[in-house]
PDB file of C-alpha atoms in Angstrom:
ATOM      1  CA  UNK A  13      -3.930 -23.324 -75.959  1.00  0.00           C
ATOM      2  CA  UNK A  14      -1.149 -21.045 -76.709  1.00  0.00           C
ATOM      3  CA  UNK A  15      -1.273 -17.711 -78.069  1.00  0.00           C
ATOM      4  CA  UNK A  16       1.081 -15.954 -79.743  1.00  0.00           C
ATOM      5  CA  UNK A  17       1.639 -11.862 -81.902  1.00  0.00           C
ATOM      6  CA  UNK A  18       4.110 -12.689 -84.765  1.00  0.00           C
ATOM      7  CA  UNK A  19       5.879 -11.790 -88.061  1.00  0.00           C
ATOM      8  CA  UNK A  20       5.402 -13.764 -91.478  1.00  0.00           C
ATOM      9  CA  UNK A  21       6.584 -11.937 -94.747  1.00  0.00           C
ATOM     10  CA  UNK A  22       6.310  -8.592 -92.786  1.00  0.00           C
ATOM     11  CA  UNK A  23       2.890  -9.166 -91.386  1.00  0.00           C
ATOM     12  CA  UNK A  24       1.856  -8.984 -88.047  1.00  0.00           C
ATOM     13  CA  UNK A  25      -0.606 -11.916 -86.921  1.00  0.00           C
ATOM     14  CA  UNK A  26      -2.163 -13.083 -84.123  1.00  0.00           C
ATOM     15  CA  UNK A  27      -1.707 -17.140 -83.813  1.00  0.00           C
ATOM     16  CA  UNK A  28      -2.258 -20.034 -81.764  1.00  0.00           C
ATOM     17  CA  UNK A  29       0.716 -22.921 -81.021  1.00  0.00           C
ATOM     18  CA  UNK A  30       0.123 -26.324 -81.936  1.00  0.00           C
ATOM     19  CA  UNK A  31       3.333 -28.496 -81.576  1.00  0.00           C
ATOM     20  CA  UNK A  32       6.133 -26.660 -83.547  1.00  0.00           C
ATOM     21  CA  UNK A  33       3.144 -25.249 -85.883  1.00  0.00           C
ATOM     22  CA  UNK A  34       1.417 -21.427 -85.979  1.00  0.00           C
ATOM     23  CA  UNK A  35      -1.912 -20.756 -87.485  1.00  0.00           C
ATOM     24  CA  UNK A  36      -2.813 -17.390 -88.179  1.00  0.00           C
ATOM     25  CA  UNK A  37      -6.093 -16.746 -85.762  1.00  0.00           C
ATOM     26  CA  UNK A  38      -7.847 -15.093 -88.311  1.00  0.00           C
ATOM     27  CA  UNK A  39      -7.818 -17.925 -90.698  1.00  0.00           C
ATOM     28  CA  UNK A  40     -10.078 -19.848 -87.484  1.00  0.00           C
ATOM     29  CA  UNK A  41     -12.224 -17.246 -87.440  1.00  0.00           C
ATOM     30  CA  UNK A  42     -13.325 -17.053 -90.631  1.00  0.00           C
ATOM     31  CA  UNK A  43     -14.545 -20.802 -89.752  1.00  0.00           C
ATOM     32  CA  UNK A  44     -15.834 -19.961 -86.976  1.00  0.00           C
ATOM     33  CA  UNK A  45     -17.939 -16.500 -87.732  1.00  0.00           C
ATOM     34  CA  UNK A  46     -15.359 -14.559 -85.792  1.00  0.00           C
ATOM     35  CA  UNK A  47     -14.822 -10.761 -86.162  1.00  0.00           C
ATOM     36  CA  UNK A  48     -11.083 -10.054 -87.724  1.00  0.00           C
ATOM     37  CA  UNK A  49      -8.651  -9.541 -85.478  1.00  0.00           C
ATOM     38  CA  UNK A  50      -5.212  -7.892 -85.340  1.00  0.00           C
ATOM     39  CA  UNK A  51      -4.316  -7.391 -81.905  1.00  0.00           C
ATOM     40  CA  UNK A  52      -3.707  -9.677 -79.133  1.00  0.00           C
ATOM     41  CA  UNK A  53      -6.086  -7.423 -77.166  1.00  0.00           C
ATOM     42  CA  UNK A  54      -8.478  -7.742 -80.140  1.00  0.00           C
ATOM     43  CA  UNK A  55      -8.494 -11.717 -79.525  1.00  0.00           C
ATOM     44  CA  UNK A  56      -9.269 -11.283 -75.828  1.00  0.00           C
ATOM     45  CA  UNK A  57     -12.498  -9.053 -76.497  1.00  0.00           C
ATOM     46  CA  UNK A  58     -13.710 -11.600 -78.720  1.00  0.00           C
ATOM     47  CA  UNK A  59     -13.330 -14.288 -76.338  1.00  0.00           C
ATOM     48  CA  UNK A  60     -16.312 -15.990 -75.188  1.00  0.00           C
ATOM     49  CA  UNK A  61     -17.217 -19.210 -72.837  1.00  0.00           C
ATOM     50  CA  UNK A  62     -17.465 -20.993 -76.046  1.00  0.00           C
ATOM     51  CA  UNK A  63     -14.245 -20.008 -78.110  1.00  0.00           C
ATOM     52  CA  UNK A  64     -11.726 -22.884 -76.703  1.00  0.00           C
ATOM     53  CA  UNK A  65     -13.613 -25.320 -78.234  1.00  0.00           C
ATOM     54  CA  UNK A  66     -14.911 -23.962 -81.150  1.00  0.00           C
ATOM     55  CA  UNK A  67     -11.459 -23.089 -82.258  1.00  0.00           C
ATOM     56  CA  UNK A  68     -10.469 -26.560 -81.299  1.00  0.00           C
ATOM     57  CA  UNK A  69     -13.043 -28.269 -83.299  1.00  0.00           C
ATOM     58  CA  UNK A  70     -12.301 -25.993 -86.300  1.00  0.00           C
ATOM     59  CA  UNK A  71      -8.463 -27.048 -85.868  1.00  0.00           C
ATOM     60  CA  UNK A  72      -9.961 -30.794 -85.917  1.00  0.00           C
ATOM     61  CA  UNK A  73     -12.197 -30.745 -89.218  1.00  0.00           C
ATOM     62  CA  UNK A  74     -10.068 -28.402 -91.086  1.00  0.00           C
ATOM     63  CA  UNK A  75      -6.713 -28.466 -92.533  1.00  0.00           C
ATOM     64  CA  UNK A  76      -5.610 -24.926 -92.083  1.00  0.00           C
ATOM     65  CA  UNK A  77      -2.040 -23.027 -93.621  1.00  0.00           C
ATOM     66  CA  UNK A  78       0.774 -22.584 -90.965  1.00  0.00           C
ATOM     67  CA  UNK A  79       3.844 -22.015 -90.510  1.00  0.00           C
ATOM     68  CA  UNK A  80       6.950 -23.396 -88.492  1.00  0.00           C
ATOM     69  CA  UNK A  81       7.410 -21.849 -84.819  1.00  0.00           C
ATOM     70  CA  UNK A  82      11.113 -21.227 -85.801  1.00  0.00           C
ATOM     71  CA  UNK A  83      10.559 -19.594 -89.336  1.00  0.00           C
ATOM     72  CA  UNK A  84       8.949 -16.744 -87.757  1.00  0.00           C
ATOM     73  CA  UNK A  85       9.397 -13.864 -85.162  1.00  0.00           C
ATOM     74  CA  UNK A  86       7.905 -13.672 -82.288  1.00  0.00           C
ATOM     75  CA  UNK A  87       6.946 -10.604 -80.566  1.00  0.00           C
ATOM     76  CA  UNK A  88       5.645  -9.830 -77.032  1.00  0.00           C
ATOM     77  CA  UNK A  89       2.600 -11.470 -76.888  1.00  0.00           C
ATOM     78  CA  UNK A  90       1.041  -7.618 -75.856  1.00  0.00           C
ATOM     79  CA  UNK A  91       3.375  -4.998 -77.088  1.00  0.00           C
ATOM     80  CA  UNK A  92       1.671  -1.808 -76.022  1.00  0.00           C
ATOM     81  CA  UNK A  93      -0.588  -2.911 -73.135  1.00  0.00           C
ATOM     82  CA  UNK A  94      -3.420  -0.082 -72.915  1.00  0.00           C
ATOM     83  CA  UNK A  95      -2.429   1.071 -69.781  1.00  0.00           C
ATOM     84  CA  UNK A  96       0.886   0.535 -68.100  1.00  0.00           C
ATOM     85  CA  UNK A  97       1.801  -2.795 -66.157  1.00  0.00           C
ATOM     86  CA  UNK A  98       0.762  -3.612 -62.551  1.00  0.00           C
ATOM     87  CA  UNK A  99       2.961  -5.264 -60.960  1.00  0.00           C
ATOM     88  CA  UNK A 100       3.672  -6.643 -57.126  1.00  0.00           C
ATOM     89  CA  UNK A 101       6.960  -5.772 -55.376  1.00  0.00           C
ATOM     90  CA  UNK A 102       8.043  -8.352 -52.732  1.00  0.00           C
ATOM     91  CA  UNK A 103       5.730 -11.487 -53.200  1.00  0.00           C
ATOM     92  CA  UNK A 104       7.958 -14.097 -52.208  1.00  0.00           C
ATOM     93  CA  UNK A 105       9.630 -14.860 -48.604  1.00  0.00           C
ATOM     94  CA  UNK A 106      12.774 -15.561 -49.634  1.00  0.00           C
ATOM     95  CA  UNK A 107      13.125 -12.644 -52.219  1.00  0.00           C
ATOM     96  CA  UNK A 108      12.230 -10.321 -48.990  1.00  0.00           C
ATOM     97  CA  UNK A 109      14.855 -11.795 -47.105  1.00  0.00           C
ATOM     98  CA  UNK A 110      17.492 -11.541 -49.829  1.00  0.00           C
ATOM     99  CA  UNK A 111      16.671  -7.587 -49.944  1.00  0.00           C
ATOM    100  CA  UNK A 112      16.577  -6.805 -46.731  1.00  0.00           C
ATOM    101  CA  UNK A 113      19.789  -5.107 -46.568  1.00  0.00           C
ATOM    102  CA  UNK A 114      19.913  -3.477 -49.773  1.00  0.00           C
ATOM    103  CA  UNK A 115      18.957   0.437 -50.590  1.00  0.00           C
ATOM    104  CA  UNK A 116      15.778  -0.321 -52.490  1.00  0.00           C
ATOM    105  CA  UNK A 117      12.955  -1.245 -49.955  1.00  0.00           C
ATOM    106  CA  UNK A 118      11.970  -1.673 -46.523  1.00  0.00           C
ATOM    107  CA  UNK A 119      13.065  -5.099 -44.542  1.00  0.00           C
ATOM    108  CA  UNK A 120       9.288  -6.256 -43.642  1.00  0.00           C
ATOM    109  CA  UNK A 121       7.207  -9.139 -44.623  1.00  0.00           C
ATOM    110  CA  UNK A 122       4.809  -6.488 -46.446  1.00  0.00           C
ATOM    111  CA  UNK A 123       1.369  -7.241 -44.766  1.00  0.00           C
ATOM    112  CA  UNK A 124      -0.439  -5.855 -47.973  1.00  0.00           C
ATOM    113  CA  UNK A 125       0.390  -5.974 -51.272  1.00  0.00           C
ATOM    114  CA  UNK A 126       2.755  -3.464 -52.676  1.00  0.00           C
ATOM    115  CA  UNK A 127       1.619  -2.259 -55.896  1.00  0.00           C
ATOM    116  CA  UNK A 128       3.856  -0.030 -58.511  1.00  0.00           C
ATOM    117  CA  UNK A 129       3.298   0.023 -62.505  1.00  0.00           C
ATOM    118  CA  UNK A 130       5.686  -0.986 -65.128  1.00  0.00           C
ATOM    119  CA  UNK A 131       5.901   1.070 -68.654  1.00  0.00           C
ATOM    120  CA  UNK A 132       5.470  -1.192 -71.466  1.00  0.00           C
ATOM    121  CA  UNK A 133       6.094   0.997 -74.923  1.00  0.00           C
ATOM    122  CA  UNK A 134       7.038  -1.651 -76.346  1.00  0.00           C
ATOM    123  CA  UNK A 135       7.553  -4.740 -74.421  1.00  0.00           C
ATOM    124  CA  UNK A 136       9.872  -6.702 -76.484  1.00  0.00           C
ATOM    125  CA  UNK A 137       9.467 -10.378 -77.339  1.00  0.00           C
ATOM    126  CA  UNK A 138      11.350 -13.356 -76.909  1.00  0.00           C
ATOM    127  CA  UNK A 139      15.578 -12.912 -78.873  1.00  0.00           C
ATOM    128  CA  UNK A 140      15.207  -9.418 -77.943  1.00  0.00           C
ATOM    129  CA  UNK A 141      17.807  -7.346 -76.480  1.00  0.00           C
ATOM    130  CA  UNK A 142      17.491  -5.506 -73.443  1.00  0.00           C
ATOM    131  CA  UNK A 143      19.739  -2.231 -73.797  1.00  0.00           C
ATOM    132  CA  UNK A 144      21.059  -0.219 -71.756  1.00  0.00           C
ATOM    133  CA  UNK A 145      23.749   2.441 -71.544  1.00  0.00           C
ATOM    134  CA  UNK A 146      26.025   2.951 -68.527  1.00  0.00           C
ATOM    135  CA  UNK A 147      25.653   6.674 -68.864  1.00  0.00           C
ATOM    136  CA  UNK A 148      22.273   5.735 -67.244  1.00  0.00           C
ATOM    137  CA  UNK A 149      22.697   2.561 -65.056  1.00  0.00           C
ATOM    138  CA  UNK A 150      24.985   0.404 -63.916  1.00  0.00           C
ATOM    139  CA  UNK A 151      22.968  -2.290 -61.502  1.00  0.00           C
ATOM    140  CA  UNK A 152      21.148  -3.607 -64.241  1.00  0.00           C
ATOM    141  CA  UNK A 153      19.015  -6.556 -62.511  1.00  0.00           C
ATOM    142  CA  UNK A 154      16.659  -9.568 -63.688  1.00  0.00           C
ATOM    143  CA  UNK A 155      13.161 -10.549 -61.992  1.00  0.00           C
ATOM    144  CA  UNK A 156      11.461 -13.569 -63.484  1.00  0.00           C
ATOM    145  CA  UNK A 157       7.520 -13.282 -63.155  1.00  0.00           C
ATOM    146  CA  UNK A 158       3.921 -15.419 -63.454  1.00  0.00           C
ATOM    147  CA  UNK A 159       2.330 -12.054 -65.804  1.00  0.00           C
ATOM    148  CA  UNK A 160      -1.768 -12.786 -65.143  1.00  0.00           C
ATOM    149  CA  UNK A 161      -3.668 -11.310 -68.532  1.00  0.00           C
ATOM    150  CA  UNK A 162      -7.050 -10.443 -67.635  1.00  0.00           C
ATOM    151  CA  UNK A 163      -9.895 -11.612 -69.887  1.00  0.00           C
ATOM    152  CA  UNK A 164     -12.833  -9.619 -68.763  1.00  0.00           C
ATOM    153  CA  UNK A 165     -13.959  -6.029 -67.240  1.00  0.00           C
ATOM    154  CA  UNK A 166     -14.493  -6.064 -63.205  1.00  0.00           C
ATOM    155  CA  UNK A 167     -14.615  -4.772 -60.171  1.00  0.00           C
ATOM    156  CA  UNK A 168     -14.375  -5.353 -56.650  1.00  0.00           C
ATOM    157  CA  UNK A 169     -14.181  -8.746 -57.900  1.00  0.00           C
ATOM    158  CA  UNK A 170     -14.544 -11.651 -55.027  1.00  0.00           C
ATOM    159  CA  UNK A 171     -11.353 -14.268 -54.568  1.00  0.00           C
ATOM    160  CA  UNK A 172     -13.816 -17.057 -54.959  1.00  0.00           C
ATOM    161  CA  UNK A 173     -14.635 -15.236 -58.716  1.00  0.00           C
ATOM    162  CA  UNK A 174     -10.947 -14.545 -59.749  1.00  0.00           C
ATOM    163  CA  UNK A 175     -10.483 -16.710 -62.260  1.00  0.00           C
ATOM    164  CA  UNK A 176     -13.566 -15.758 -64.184  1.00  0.00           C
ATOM    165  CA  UNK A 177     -11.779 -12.604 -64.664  1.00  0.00           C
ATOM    166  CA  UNK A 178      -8.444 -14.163 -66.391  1.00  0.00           C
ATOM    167  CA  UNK A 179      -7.680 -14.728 -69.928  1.00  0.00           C
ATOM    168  CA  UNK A 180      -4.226 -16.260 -69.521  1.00  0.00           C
ATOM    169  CA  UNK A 181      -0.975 -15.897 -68.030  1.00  0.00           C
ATOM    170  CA  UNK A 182       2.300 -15.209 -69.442  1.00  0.00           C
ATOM    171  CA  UNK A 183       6.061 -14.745 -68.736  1.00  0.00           C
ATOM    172  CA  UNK A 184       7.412 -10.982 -67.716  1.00  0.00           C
ATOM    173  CA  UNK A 185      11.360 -10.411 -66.790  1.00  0.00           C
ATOM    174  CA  UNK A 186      11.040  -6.958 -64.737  1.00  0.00           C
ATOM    175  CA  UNK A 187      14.457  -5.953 -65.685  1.00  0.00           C
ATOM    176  CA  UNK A 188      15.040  -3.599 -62.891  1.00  0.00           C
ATOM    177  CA  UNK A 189      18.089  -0.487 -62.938  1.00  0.00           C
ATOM    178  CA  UNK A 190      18.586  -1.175 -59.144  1.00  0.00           C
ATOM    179  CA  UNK A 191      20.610   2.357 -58.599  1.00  0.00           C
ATOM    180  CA  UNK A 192      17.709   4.131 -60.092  1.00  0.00           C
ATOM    181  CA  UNK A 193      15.501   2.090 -58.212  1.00  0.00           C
ATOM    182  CA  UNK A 194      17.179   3.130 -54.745  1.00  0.00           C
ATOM    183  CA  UNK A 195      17.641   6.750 -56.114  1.00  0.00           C
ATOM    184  CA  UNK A 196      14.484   7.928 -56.644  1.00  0.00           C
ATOM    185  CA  UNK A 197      12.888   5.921 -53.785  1.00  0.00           C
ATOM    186  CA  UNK A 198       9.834   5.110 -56.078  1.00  0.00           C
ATOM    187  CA  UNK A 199      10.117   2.390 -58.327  1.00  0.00           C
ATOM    188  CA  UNK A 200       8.562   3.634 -61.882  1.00  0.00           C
ATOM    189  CA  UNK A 201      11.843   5.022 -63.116  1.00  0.00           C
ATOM    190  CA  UNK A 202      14.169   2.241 -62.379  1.00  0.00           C
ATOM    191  CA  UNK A 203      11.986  -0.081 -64.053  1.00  0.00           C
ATOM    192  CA  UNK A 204      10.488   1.453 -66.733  1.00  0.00           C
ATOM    193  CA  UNK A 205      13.326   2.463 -69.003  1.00  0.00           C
ATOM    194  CA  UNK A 206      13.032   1.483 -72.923  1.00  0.00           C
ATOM    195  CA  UNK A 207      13.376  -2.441 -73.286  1.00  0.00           C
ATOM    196  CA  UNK A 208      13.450  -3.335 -69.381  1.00  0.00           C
ATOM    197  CA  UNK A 209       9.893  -4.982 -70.335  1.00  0.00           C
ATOM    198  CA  UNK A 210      10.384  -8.304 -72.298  1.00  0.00           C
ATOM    199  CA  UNK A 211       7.292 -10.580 -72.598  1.00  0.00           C
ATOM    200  CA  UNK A 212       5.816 -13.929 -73.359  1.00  0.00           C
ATOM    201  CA  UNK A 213       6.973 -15.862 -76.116  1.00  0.00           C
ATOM    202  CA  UNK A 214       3.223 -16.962 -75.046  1.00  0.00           C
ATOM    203  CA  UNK A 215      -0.230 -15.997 -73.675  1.00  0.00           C
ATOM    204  CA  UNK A 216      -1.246 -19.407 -71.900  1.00  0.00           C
ATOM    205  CA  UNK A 217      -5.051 -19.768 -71.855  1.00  0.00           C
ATOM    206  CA  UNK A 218      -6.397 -20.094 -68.540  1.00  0.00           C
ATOM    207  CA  UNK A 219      -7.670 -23.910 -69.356  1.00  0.00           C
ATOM    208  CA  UNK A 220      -4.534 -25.356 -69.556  1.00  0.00           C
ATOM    209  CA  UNK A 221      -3.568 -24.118 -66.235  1.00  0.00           C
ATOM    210  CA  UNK A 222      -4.756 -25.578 -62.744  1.00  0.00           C
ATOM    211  CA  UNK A 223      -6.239 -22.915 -60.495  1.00  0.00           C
ATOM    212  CA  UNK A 224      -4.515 -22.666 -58.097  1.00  0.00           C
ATOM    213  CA  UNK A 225      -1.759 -21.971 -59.887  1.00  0.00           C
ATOM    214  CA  UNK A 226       1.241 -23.558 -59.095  1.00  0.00           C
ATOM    215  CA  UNK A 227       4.100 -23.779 -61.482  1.00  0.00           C
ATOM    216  CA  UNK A 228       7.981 -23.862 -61.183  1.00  0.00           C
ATOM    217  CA  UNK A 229       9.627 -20.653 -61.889  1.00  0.00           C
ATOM    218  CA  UNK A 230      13.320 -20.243 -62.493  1.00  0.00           C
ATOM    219  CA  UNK A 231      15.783 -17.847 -64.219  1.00  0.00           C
ATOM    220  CA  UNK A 232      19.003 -18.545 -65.371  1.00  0.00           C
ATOM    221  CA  UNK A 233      22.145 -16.578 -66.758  1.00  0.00           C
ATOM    222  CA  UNK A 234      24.131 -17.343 -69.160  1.00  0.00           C
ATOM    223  CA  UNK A 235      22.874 -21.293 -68.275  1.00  0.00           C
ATOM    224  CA  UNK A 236      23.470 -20.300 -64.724  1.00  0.00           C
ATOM    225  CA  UNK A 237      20.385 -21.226 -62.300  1.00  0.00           C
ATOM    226  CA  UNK A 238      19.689 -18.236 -60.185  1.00  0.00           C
ATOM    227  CA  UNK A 239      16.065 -18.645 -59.319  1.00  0.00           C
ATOM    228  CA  UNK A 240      13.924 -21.546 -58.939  1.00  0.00           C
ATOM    229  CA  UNK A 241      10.728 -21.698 -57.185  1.00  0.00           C
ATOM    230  CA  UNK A 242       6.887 -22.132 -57.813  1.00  0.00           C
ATOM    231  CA  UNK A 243       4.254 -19.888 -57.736  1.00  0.00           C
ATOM    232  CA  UNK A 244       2.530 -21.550 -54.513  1.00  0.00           C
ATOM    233  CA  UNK A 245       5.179 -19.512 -52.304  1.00  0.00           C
ATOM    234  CA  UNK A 246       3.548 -15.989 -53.375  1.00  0.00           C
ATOM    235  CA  UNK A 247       2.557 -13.967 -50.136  1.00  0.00           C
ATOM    236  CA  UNK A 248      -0.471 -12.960 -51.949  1.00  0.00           C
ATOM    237  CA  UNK A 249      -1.966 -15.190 -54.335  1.00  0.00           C
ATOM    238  CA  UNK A 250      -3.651 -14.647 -57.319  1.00  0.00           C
ATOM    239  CA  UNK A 251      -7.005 -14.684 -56.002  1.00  0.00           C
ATOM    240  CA  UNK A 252      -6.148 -12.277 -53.422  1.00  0.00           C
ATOM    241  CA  UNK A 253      -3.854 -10.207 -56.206  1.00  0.00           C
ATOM    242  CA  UNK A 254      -7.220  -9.919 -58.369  1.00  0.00           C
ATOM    243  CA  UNK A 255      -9.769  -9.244 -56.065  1.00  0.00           C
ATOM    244  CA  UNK A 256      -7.794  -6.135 -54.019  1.00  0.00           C
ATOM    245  CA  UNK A 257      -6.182  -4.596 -56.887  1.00  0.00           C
ATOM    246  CA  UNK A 258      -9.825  -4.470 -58.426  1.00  0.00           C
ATOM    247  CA  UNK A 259     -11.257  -2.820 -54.828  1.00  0.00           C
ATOM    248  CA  UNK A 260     -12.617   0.362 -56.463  1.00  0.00           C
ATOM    249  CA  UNK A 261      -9.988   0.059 -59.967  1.00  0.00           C
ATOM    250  CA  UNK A 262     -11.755  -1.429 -62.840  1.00  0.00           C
ATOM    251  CA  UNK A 263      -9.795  -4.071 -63.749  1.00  0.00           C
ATOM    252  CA  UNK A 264     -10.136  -4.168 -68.158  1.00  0.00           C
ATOM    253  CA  UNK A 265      -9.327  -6.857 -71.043  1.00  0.00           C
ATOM    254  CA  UNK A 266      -5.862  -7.019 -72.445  1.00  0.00           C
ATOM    255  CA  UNK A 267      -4.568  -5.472 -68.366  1.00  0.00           C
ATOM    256  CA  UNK A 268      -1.349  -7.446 -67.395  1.00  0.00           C
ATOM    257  CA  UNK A 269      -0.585  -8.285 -63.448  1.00  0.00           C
ATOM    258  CA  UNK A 270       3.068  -9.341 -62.709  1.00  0.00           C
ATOM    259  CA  UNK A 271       2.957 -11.302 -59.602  1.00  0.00           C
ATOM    260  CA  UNK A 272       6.504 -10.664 -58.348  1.00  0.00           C
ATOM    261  CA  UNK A 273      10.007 -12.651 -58.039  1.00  0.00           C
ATOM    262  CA  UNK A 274      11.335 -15.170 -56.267  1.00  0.00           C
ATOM    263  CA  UNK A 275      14.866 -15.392 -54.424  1.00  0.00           C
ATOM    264  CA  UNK A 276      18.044 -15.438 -56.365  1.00  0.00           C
ATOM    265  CA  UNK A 277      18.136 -12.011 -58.249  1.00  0.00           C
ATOM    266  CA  UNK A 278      21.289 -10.650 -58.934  1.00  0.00           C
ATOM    267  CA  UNK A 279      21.402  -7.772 -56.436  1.00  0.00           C
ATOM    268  CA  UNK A 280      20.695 -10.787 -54.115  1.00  0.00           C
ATOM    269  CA  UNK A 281      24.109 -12.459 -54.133  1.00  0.00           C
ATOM    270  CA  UNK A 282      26.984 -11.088 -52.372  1.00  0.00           C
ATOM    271  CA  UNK A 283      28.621  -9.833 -54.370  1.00  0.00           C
ATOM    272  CA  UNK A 284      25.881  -8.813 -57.034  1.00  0.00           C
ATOM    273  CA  UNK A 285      25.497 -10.829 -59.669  1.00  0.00           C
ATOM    274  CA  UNK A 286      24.242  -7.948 -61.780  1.00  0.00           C
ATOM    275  CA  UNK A 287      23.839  -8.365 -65.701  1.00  0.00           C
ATOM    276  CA  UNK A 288      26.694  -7.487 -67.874  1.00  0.00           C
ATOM    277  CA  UNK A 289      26.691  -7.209 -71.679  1.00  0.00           C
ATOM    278  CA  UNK A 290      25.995 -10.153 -73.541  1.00  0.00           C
ATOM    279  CA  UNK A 291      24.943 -11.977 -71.150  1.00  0.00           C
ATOM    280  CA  UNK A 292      21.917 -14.250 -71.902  1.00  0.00           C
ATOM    281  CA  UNK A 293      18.784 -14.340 -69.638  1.00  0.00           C
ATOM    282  CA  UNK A 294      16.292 -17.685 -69.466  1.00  0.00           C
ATOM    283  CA  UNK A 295      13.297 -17.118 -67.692  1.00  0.00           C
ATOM    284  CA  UNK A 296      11.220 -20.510 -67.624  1.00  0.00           C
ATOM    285  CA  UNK A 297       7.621 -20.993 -65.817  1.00  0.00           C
ATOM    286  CA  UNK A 298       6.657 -24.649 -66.220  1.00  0.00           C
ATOM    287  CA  UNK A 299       3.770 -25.006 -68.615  1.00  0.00           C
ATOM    288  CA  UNK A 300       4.047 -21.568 -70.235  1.00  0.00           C
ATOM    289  CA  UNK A 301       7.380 -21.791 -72.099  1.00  0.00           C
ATOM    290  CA  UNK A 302      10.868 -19.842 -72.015  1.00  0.00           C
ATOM    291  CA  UNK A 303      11.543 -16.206 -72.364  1.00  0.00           C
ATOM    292  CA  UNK A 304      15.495 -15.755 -73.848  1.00  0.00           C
ATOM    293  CA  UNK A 305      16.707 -12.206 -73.689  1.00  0.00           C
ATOM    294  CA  UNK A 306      20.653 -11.093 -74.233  1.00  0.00           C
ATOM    295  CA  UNK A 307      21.973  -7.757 -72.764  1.00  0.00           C
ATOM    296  CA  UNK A 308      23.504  -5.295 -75.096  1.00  0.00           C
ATOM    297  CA  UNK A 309      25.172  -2.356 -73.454  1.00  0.00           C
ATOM    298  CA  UNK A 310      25.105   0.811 -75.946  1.00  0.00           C
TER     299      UNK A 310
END
């Protein structure tokens, strides 16, 4: 089941997918003796074991109002996470190898995770632009990424018990100013600047994927493929991801993990291949959808 935060007749809604079709959440719950909701995050707290399929029987026995998936606006699925984004900085062999001689990080296989946070205020939604003035940056770079959206409170949560724990997963591009990145050593600033956060156009429930998890990834530019890859190849998988990021950090519903890039980002290429205005960005993971994003430089 997919989950999506939209815009009909300049309301926001909460909505699930079904073929090209939208139905407002809240229209289910009513059916279903479900507290109003108006947040994404307000849908994950009111998730039980039983919601899937009482939602899915409700869908069955009821003929409900929708919409069209391409009359409306979609935002990112979580605009305004509650706290800032985790995220995992060289997950994937071959993106480690690509960066080994650049400015921004050491040349190691990283033997534990590395762990920075991404600022989210807002993250902006599928047909967004990500802006960005050259008074600021000018190694503007894409990261396609498997975003984990955890369902439930824990910690020091087991592997074996990871999934337990997640609500859904989602699509991140952790547009990254590589010169700020290398500048000020630690990552927050290069990544965190207004827009670099775009997200979704869906929150995947956790049923519809296999656990493990493994799902092709790829990004392309401007139809270009630059990355392709599956989520099998992380260094640390989501089990492990889950259940060390949670040693001693309560891990809370509505908290978003990005699980880090593959090979073929644009600082990766020689030369760099580093985004340029107008250009389009596709980032697909199989089974969750496609993110679209164009660069406008201000």
């Amino acid at each position: 089941m997919k989950f999506v935060l939209y815009i009909n007749d300049s309301e926001e809604k909460v909505g699930i997918v079904i073929g090209e079709k939208v139905i407002a959440i809240n229209e289910i719950f009513k059916v279903i003796s479900k507290n109003v909701v108006t947040t994404m995050n307000q849908l994950i707290e009111e998730f039980d074991e039983s919601t899937i399929s009482e939602i899915e029987a409700a869908v069955s026995n009821n003929n409900f109002n929708y919409v069209l998936l391409d009359s409306i606006k979609l935002l990112a699925p979580i605009p305004n996470p509650k706290r800032n984004v985790f995220c995992l900085g060289k997950n994937y062999v071959d993106h480690v190898n690509e960066i080994k001689m650049t400015k921004i990080s050491g040349t190691g296989i990283p033997e534990f995770p590395i762990y920075f946070t991404k600022v989210a205020s807002p993250a902006i939604g599928n047909c967004d632009n990500i802006k960005f003035s050259y008074e600021v940056t000018s190694e503007v770079d894409y990261e396609v990424e498997l975003a984990i959206v955890i369902g439930k409170e824990g910690i020091n949560i087991k592997p074996e018990n990871a999934e337990e724990y997640i609500f859904g997963y989602t699509i991140v591009n952790d547009v990254s100013a590589r010169d700020l990145q290398g500048k000020h050593t630690q990552w927050f600033k290069g990544k965190g600047l207004d827009t670099f956060c775009p997200m979704g156009p869906y929150i995947v429930h956790k049923s519809e994927i296999k656990f493990p998890v493994e799902l092709n990834i790829q990004s392309r530019i401007n139809g270009e493929l630059r990355q392709n890859s599956n989520t099998k190849k992380l260094i640390f998988d989501i089990p492990y991801i889950i259940s060390d990021l949670s040693k001693g950090l309560t891990l809370k519903p509505g908290d978003i993990i990005c699980t880090g890039t593959p090979s073929g980002v644009g600082m990766g290429f020689v030369p760099h291949k580093l985004l340029k205005n107008n250009d389009v960005i596709e980032c697909y993971i199989e089974n969750i959808g496609k993110l679209v994003n164009k660069v406008v430089v201000v």
